[in-house]
Coordinates of C-alpha atoms and ligand atoms in Angstrom, one line a residue:
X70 CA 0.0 0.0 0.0
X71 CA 2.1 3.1 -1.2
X72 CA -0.8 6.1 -0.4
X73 CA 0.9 6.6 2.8
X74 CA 0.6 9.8 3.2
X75 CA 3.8 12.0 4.2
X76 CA 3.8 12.8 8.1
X77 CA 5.0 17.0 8.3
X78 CA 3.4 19.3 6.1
X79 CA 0.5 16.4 5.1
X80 CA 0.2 16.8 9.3
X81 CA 0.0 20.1 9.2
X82 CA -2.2 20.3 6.5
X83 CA -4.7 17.8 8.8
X84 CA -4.3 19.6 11.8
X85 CA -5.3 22.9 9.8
X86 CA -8.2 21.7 7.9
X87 CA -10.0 20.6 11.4
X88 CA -9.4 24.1 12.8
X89 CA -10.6 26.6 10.7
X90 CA -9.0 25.8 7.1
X91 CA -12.0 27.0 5.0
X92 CA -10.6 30.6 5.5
X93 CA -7.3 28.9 3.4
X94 CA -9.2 27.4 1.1
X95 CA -11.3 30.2 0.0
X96 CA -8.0 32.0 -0.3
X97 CA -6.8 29.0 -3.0
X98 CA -10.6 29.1 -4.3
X99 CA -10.2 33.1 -4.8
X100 CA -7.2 32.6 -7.0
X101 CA -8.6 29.9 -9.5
X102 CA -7.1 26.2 -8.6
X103 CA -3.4 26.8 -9.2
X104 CA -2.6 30.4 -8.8
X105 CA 1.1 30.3 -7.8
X106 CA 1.5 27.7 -10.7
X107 CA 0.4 29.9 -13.3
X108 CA 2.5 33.0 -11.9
X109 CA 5.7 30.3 -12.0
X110 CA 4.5 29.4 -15.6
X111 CA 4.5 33.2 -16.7
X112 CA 7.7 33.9 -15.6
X113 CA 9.9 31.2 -16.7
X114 CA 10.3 29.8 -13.5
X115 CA 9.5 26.0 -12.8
X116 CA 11.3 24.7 -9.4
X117 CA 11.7 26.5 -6.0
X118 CA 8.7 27.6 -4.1
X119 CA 6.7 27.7 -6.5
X120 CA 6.4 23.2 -6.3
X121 CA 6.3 23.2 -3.1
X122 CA 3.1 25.8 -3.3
X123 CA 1.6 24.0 -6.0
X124 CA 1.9 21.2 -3.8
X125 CA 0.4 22.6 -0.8
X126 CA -2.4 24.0 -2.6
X127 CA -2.8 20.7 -4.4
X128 CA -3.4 19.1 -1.0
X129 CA -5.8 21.9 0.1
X130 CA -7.9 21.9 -3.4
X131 CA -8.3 18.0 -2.7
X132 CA -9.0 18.7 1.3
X133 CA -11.6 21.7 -0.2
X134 CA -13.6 18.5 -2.0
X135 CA -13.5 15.3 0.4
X136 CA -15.1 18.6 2.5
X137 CA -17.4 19.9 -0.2
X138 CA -18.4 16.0 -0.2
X139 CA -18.8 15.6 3.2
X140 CA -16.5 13.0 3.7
X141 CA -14.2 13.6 6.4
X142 CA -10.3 13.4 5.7
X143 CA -8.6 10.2 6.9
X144 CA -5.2 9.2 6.9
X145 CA -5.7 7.2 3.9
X146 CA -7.6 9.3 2.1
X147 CA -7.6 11.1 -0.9
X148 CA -5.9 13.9 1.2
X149 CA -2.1 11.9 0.1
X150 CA -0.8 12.4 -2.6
X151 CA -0.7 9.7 -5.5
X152 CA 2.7 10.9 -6.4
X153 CA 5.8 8.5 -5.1
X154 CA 7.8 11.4 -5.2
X155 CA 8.7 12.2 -1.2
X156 CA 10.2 15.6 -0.8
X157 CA 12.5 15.8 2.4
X158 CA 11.3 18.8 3.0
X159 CA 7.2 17.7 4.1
X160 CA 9.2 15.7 6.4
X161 CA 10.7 18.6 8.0
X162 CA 14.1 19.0 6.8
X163 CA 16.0 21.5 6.4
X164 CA 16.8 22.9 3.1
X165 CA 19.2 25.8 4.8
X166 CA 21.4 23.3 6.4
X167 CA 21.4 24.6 10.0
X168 CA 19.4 22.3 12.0
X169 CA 19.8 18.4 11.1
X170 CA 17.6 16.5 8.7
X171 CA 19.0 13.0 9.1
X172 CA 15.6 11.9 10.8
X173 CA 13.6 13.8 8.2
X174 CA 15.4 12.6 5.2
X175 CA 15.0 9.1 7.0
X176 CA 11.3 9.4 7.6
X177 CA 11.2 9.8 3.8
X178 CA 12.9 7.2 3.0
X179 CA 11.2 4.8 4.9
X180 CA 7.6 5.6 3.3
X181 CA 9.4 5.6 0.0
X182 CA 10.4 1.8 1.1
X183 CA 6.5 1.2 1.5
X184 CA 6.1 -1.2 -1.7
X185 CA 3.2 -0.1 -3.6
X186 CA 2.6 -3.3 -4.8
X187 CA 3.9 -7.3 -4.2
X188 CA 6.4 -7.3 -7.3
X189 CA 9.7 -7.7 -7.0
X190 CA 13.1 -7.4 -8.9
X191 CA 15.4 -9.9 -7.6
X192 CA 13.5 -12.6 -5.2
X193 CA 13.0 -10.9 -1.8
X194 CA 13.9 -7.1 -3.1
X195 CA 10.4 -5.1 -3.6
X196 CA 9.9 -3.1 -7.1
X197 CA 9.4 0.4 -5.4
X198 CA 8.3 1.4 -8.6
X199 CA 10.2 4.2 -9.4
X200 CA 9.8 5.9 -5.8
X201 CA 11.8 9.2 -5.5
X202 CA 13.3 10.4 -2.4
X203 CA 13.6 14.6 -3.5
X204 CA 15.8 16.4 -1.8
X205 CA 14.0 19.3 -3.1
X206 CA 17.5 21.6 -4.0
X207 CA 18.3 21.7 -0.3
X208 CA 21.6 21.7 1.7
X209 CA 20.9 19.4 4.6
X210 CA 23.1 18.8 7.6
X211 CA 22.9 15.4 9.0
X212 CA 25.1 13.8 11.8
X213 CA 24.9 9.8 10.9
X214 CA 24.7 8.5 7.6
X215 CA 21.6 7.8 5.1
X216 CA 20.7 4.4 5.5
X217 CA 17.9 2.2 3.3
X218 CA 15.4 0.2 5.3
X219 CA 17.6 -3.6 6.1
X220 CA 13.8 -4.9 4.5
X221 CA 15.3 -3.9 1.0
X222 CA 14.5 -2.6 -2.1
X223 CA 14.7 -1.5 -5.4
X224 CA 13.9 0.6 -8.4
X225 CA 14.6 4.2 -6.4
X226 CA 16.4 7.3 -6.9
X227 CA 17.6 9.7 -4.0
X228 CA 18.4 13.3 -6.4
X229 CA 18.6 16.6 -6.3
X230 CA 19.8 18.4 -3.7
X231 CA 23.2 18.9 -0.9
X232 CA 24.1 16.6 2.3
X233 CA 26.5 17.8 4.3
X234 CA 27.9 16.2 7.6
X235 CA 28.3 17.9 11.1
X236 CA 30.8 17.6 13.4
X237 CA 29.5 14.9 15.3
X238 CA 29.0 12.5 12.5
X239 CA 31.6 9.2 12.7
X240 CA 34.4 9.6 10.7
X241 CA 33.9 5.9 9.7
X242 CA 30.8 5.7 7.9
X243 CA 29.7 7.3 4.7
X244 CA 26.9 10.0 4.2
X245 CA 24.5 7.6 2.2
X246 CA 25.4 3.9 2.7
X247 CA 23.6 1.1 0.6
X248 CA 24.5 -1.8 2.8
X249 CA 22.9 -5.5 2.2
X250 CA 25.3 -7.2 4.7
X251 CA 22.6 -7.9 6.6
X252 CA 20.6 -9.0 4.2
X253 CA 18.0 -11.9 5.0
X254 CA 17.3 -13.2 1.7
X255 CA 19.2 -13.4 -1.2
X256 CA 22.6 -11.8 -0.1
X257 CA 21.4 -8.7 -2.0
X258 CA 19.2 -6.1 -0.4
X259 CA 19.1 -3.4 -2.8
X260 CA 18.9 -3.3 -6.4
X261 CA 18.4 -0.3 -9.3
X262 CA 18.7 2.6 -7.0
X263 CA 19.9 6.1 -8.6
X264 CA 21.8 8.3 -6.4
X265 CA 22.1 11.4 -9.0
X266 CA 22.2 15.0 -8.8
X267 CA 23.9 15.1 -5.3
X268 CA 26.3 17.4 -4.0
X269 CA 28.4 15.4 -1.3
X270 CA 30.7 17.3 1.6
X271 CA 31.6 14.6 4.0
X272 CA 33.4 17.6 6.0
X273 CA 36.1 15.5 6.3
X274 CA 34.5 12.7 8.4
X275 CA 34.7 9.4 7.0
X276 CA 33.3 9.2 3.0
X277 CA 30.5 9.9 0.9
X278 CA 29.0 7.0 -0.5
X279 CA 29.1 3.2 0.5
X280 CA 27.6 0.8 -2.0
X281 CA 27.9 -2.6 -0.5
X282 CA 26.7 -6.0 -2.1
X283 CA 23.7 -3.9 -4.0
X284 CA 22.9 -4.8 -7.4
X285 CA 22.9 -2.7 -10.4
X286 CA 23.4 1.1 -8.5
X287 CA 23.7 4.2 -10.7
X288 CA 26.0 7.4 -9.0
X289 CA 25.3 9.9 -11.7
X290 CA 26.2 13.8 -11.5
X291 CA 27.4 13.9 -7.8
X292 CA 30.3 16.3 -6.7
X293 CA 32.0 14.5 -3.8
X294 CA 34.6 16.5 -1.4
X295 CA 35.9 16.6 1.9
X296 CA 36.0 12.8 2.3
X297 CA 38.8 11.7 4.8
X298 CA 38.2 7.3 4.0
X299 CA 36.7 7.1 0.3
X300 CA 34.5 9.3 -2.0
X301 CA 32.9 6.2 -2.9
X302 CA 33.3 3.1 -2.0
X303 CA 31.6 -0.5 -3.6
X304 CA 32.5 -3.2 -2.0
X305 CA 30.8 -6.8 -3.3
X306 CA 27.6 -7.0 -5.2
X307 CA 27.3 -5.9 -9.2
X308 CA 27.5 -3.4 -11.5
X309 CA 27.6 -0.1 -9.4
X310 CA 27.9 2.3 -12.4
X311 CA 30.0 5.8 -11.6
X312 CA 29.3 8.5 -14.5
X313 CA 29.7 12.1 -14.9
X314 CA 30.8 12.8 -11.5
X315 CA 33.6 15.1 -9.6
X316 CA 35.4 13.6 -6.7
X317 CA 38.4 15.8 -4.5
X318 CA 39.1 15.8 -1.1
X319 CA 39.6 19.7 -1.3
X320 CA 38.2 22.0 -3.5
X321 CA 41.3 22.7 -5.6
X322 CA 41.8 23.6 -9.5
X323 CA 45.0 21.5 -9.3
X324 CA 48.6 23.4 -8.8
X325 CA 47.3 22.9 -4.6
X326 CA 49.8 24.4 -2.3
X327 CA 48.9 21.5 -0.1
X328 CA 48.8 19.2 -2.6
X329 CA 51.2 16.9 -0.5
X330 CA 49.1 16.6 2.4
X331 CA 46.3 15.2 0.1
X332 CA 45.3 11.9 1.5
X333 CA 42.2 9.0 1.2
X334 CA 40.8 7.5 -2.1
X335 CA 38.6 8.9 -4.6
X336 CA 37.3 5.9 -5.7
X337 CA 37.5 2.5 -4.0
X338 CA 36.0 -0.4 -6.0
X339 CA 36.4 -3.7 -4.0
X340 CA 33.6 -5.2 -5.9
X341 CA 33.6 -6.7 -9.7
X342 CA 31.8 -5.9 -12.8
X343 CA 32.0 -1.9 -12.0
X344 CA 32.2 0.8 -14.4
X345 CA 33.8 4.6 -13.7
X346 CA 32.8 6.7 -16.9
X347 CA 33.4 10.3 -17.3
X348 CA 34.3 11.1 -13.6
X349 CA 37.1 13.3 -12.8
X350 CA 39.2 13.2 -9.4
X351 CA 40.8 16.2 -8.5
X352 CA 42.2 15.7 -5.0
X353 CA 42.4 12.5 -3.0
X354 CA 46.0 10.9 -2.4
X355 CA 44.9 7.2 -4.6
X356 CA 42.3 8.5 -7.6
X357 CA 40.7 5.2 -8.1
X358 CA 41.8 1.9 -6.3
X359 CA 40.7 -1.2 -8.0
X360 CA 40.8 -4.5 -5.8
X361 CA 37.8 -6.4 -7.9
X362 CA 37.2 -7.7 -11.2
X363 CA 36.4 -7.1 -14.3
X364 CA 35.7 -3.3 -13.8
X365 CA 36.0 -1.0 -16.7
X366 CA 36.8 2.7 -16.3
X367 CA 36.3 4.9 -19.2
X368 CA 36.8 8.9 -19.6
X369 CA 38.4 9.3 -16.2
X370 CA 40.5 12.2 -15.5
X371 CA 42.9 12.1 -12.3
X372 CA 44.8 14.7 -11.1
X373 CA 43.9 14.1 -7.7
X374 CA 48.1 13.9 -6.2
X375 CA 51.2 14.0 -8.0
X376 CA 53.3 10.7 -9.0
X377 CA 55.7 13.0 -7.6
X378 CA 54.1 13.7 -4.1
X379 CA 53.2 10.4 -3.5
X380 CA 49.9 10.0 -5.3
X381 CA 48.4 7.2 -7.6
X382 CA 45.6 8.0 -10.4
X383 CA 44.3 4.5 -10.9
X384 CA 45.7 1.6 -8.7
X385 CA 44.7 -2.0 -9.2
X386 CA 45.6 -3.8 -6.2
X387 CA 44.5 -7.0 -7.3
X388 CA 47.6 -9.5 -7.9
X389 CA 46.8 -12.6 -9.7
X390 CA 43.7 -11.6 -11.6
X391 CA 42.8 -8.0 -12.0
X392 CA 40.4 -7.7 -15.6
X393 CA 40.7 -4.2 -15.7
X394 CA 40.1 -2.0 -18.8
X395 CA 41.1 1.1 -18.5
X396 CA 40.5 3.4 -22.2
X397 CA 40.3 6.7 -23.0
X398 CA 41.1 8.2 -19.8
X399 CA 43.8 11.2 -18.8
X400 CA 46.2 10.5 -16.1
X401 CA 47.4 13.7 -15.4
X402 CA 51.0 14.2 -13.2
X403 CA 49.8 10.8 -11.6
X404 CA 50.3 7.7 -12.9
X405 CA 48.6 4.2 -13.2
X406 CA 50.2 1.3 -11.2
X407 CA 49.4 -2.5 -11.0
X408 CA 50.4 -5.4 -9.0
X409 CA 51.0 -8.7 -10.6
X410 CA 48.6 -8.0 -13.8
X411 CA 46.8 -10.1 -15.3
X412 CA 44.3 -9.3 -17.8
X413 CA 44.9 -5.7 -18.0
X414 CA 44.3 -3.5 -21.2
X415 CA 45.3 0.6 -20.7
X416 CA 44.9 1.7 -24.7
X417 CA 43.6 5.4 -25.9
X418 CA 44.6 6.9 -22.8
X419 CA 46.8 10.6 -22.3
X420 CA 49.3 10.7 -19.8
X421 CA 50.5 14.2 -18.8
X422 CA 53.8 15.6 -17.0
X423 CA 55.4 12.0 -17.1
X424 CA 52.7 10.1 -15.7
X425 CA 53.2 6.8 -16.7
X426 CA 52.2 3.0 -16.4
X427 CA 53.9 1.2 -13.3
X428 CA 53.7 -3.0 -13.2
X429 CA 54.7 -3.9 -10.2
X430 CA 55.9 -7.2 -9.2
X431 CA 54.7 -8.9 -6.3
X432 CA 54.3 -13.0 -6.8
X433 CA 56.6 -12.3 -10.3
X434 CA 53.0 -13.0 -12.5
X435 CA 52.6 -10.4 -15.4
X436 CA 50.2 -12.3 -17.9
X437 CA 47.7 -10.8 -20.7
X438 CA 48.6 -7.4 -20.2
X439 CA 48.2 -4.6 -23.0
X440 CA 49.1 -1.0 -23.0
X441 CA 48.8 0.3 -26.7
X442 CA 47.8 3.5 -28.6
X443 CA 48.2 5.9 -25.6
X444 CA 50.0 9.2 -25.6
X445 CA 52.7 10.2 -23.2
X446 CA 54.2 13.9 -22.5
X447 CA 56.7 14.5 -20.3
X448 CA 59.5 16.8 -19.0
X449 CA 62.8 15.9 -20.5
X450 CA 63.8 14.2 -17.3
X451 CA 64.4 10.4 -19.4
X452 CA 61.4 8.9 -17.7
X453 CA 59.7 5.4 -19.2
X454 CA 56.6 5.2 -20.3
X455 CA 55.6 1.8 -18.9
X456 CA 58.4 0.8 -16.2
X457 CA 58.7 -2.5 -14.3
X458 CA 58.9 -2.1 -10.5
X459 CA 60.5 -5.3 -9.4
X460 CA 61.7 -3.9 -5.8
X461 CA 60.0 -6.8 -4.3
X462 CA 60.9 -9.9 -6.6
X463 CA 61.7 -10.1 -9.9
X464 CA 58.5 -10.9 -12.9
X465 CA 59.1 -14.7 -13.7
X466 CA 56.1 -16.0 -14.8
X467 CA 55.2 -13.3 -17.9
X468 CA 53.2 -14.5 -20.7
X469 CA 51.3 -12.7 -23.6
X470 CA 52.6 -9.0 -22.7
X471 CA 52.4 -6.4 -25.6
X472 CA 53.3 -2.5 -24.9
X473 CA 53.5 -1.0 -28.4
X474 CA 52.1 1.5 -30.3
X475 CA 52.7 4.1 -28.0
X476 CA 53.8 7.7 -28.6
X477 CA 55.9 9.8 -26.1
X478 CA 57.3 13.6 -26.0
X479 CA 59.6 14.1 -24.0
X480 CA 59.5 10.4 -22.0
X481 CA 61.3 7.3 -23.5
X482 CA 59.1 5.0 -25.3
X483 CA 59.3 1.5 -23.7
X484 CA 58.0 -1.5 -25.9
X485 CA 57.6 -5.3 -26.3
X486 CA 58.2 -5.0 -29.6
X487 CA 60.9 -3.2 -31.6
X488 CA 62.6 -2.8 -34.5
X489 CA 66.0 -1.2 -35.6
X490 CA 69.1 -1.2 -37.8
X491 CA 72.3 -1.0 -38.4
X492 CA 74.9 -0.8 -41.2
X493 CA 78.8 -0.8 -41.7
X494 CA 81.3 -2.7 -43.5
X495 CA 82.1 -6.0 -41.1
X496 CA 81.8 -9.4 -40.5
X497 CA 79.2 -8.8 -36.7
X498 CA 76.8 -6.4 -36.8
X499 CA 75.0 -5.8 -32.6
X500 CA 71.7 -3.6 -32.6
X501 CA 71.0 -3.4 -29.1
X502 CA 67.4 -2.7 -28.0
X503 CA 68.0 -2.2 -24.3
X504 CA 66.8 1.5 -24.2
X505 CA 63.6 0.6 -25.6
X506 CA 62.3 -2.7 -24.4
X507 CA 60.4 -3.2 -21.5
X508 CA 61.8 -6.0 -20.1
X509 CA 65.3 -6.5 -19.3
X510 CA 67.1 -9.3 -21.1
X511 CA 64.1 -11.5 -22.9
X512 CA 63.8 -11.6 -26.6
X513 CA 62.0 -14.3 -27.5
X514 CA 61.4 -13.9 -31.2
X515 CA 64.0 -12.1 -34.1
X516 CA 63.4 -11.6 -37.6
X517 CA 66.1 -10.2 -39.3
X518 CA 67.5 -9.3 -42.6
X519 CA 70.8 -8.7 -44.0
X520 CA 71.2 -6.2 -47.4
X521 CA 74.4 -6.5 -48.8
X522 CA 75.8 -4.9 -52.0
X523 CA 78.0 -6.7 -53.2
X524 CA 78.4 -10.0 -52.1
X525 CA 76.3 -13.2 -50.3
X526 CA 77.7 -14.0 -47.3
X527 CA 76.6 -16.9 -45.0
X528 CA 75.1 -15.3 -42.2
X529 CA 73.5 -16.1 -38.8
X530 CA 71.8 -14.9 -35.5
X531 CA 74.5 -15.2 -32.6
X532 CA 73.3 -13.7 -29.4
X533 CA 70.3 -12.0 -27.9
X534 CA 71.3 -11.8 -24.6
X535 CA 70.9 -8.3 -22.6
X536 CA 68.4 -7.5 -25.3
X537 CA 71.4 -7.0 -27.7
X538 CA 70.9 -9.1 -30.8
X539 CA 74.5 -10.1 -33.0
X540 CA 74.3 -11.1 -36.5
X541 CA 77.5 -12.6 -37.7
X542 CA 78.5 -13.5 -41.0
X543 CA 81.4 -15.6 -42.4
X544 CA 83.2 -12.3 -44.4
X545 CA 83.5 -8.5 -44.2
X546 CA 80.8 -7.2 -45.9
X547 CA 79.1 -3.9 -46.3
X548 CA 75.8 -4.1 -45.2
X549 CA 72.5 -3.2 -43.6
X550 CA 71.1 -5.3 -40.9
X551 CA 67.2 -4.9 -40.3
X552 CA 66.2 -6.6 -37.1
X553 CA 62.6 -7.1 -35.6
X554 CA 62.3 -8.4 -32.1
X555 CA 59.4 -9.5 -29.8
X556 CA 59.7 -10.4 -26.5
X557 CA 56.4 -11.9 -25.7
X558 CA 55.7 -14.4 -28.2
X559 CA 52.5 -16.5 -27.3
X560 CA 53.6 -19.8 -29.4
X561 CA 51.5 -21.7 -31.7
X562 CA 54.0 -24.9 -30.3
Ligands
LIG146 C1 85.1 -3.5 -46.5 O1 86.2 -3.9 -45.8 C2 87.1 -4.7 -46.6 C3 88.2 -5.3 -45.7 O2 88.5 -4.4 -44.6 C4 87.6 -3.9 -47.8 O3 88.4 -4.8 -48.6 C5 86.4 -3.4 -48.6 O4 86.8 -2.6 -49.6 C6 85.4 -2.6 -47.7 N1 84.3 -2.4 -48.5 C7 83.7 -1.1 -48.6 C8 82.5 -1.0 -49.4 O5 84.2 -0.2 -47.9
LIG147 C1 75.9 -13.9 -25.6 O1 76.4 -12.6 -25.1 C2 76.6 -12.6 -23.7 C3 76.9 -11.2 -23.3 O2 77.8 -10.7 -24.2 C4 77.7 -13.6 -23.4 O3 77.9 -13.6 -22.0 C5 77.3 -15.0 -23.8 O4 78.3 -15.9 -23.6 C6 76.9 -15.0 -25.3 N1 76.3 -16.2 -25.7 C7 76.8 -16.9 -26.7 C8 76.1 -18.2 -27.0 O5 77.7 -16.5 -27.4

């Protein structure tokens, strides 16, 4: 039964309509049915005041007829509003932000949790049919986090407006938290809810949004800040989709005097099947930190901490098995860095002020890893493109790596691939490819060819050891030496 009516104003409105309302209502009578509406209408405007009067007049036009009729108003009459949209605000928030809303904004939620109806979306979540908690363009303060009814649901959105935390809220908890760990049924409490449209200031006390073991969540348009832990973090469940959002611990434009001190994560995915698209982190010491599965991120830009000051743009802390896609995005002074990778693709991305692509070594695994067709600009200062960090083991188990492709200004090119050549009049000709491949010693494949003038020596492939490859041949000769190497070679043998 979803007519519940919404407590606050709705109470107000009852409490007025048994003690002398009929003065109010001839008012709203005197004015034609919608007055303030048409006034809104004429002058362009459309939000604000002027809903929340339509609203209340709405509610008086309907209390004028049960009257006219002679029925008296009841709870469940036709006094509530058909609407599933529950604005904070009839719950007695506070759109200024200077009292605190949390048990308004809670009172909403929890008639938006009434299902109007016995479907369901996954077995034991209700179908809340598209209920909307509004937060009406407000700036609310609240002092423990949002929570959804542990009974579950689904199919909801929570938009349009500012939550801020006070001073007394835990700095280990997030401002709206999704949480099914408590779930009774099907491990998942909470599925197809739309957090959009939110402006986030965690007031550096804890994080802004937890999403844990939900189903199919959508963060869309939020600005995140102040978070000390994570601007969002999704840990377990599916599919949480991040798009066309702004995260940063401070408020900065980048070039932050502090820009050392900046600490926590932007973005903390512990969950698989993810995707971050179009969401830019401009403060937070780690931009994204990846520790599930098969989570794509698209369209990111990070500039959240400096390579250089200690910060990370995209970190996949997941050694073994990581599935991470990470395309088009701009990694800008802060770099991407990845433990033992293994099924990893980084193409069409732009790295800025030598940010570059760190694998890191940490059970010696590197397997299916490709970084192609980005673009690199740096400072002069020699700095690789992709570089091995093997400080804590060398990488013995690699298989099916290709770097290539790439283009760098002012950073040195790094490759699994390349080719070169030499010429001169001798009997050995050594190209040596240590400045540009990626791993040190391992060639695993050469092709080579050997154009000579004048004469057709016997000639063979001595040495590749130290990524140096010797041709030798069995006379002096004049000639250029062509050589292709490969150091990844996934054999057809
Ligand atoms: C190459 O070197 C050999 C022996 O040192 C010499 O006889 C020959 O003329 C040289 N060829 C050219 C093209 O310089
Ligand atoms: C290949 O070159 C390395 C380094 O110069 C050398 O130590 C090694 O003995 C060479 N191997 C062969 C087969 O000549």
């Amino acid at each position: 039964m979803g007519r519940r009516k919404g407590g606050g104003v709705g109470d107000l409105l009852m409490v007025l309509g048994l003690m002398g309302l009929v003065g109010l209502v001839a008012l709203a009578g005197a004015h034609g049915s919608y007055p303030a509406v048409g006034g809104a209408a004429n002058l362009g405007l459309s939000g604000g005041p002027y809903r929340q009067r339509e609203r209340v007049i709405r509610r008086l036009e309907t209390l004028k007829a049960s009257l006219a009729a002679g029925t008296a108003p009841s709870p469940a009459s036709p006094i509530t509003s058909r609407s599933r949209v529950y604005h904070v605000i009839d719950y007695g928030a506070d759109p200024t932000g200077s009292t605190d809303s949390g048990e308004a904004i809670g009172k909403a939620i929890s008639d938006a949790f009434q299902a109007p109806s016995d479907r369901v979306l996954m077995p034991g979540i209700a179908d809340l049919g598209g209920a909307e908690i509004h937060l009406d363009g407000g700036s609310y303060l609240i002092s423990s986090p949002i929570t959804l009814p542990a009974a579950g649901g689904g199919n909801l959105k929570i938009h349009s407006g500012s939550l801020r935390a006070s001073d007394e809220f835990p700095t280990d908890r997030y401002l709206i938290e999704l949480d099914s760990t408590n779930s009774a049924s099907s491990g998942f409490s909470y599925e197809y809810v739309t957090l959009d449209g939110l402006m986030l200031d965690s007031n550096f006390r804890g994080g802004g949004i937890a999403v844990v073991n939900s189903l199919r969540t959508t963060i869309d348009n939020c600005y995140i800040v102040h978070f000390t832990s994570d601007g969002i973090m999704v840990r377990s469940g599916h599919e949480t989709y991040i798009r066309n959002s702004f995260l940063g611990q401070h408020i900065t434009a980048g070039n932050d005097p502090d820009e050392k001190d900046f600490s926590g994560t932007g973005i903390n995915l512990a969950g698989n099947d993810n995707a971050v698209t179009d969401v830019v982190i401009f403060s937070a010491a780690i931009g994204i930190l990846v520790s599930g599965q098969a989570n794509t991120l698209t369209g990111v830009h990070c500039y959240n901490k400096a390579t250089g000051l200690g910060g990370t743009g995209i970190y996949l802390k997941l050694p073994g098995l990581t599935q991470t896609r990470i395309i088009n995005c701009y990694l800008d002074y802060t770099g991407i860095v990845s433990e033992d990778p293994v099924q990893l693709l980084v193409s069409s991305s732009f790295f800025l002020g030598d940010a570059n692509v760190v694998l890191k070594s940490v059970n010696g695994v590197i397997n299916g890893v490709i970084v192609v067709d980005n673009m690199f600009s740096g400072s002069n200062k020699g700095i690789d493109i992709v570089q091995l960090d093997e400080s804590k083991g060398k990488f013995t188990n690699i298989d099916q790596v290709t770097v290539q492709h790439n283009v760098a200004r002012g950073m040195t090119l790094r490759s699994t691939v390349a080719k070169a050549s030499v010429d001169g009049n001798r009997s050995t000709w050594t190209v040596d490819f240590s400045p540009m491949l990626l791993f040190p010693d391992r060639i695993q494949h050469v092709q080579y060819t050997l154009l000579a003038d004048a004469a057709c020596p016997n000639h063979a492939l001595r040495n590749t050891s130290g990524n140096r490859v010797v041709i030798e041949s069995d006379m002096t000769v004049a000639a250029s030496v062509y050589v292709a190497v490969d150091q990844c070679v996934h054999s057809i043998g």
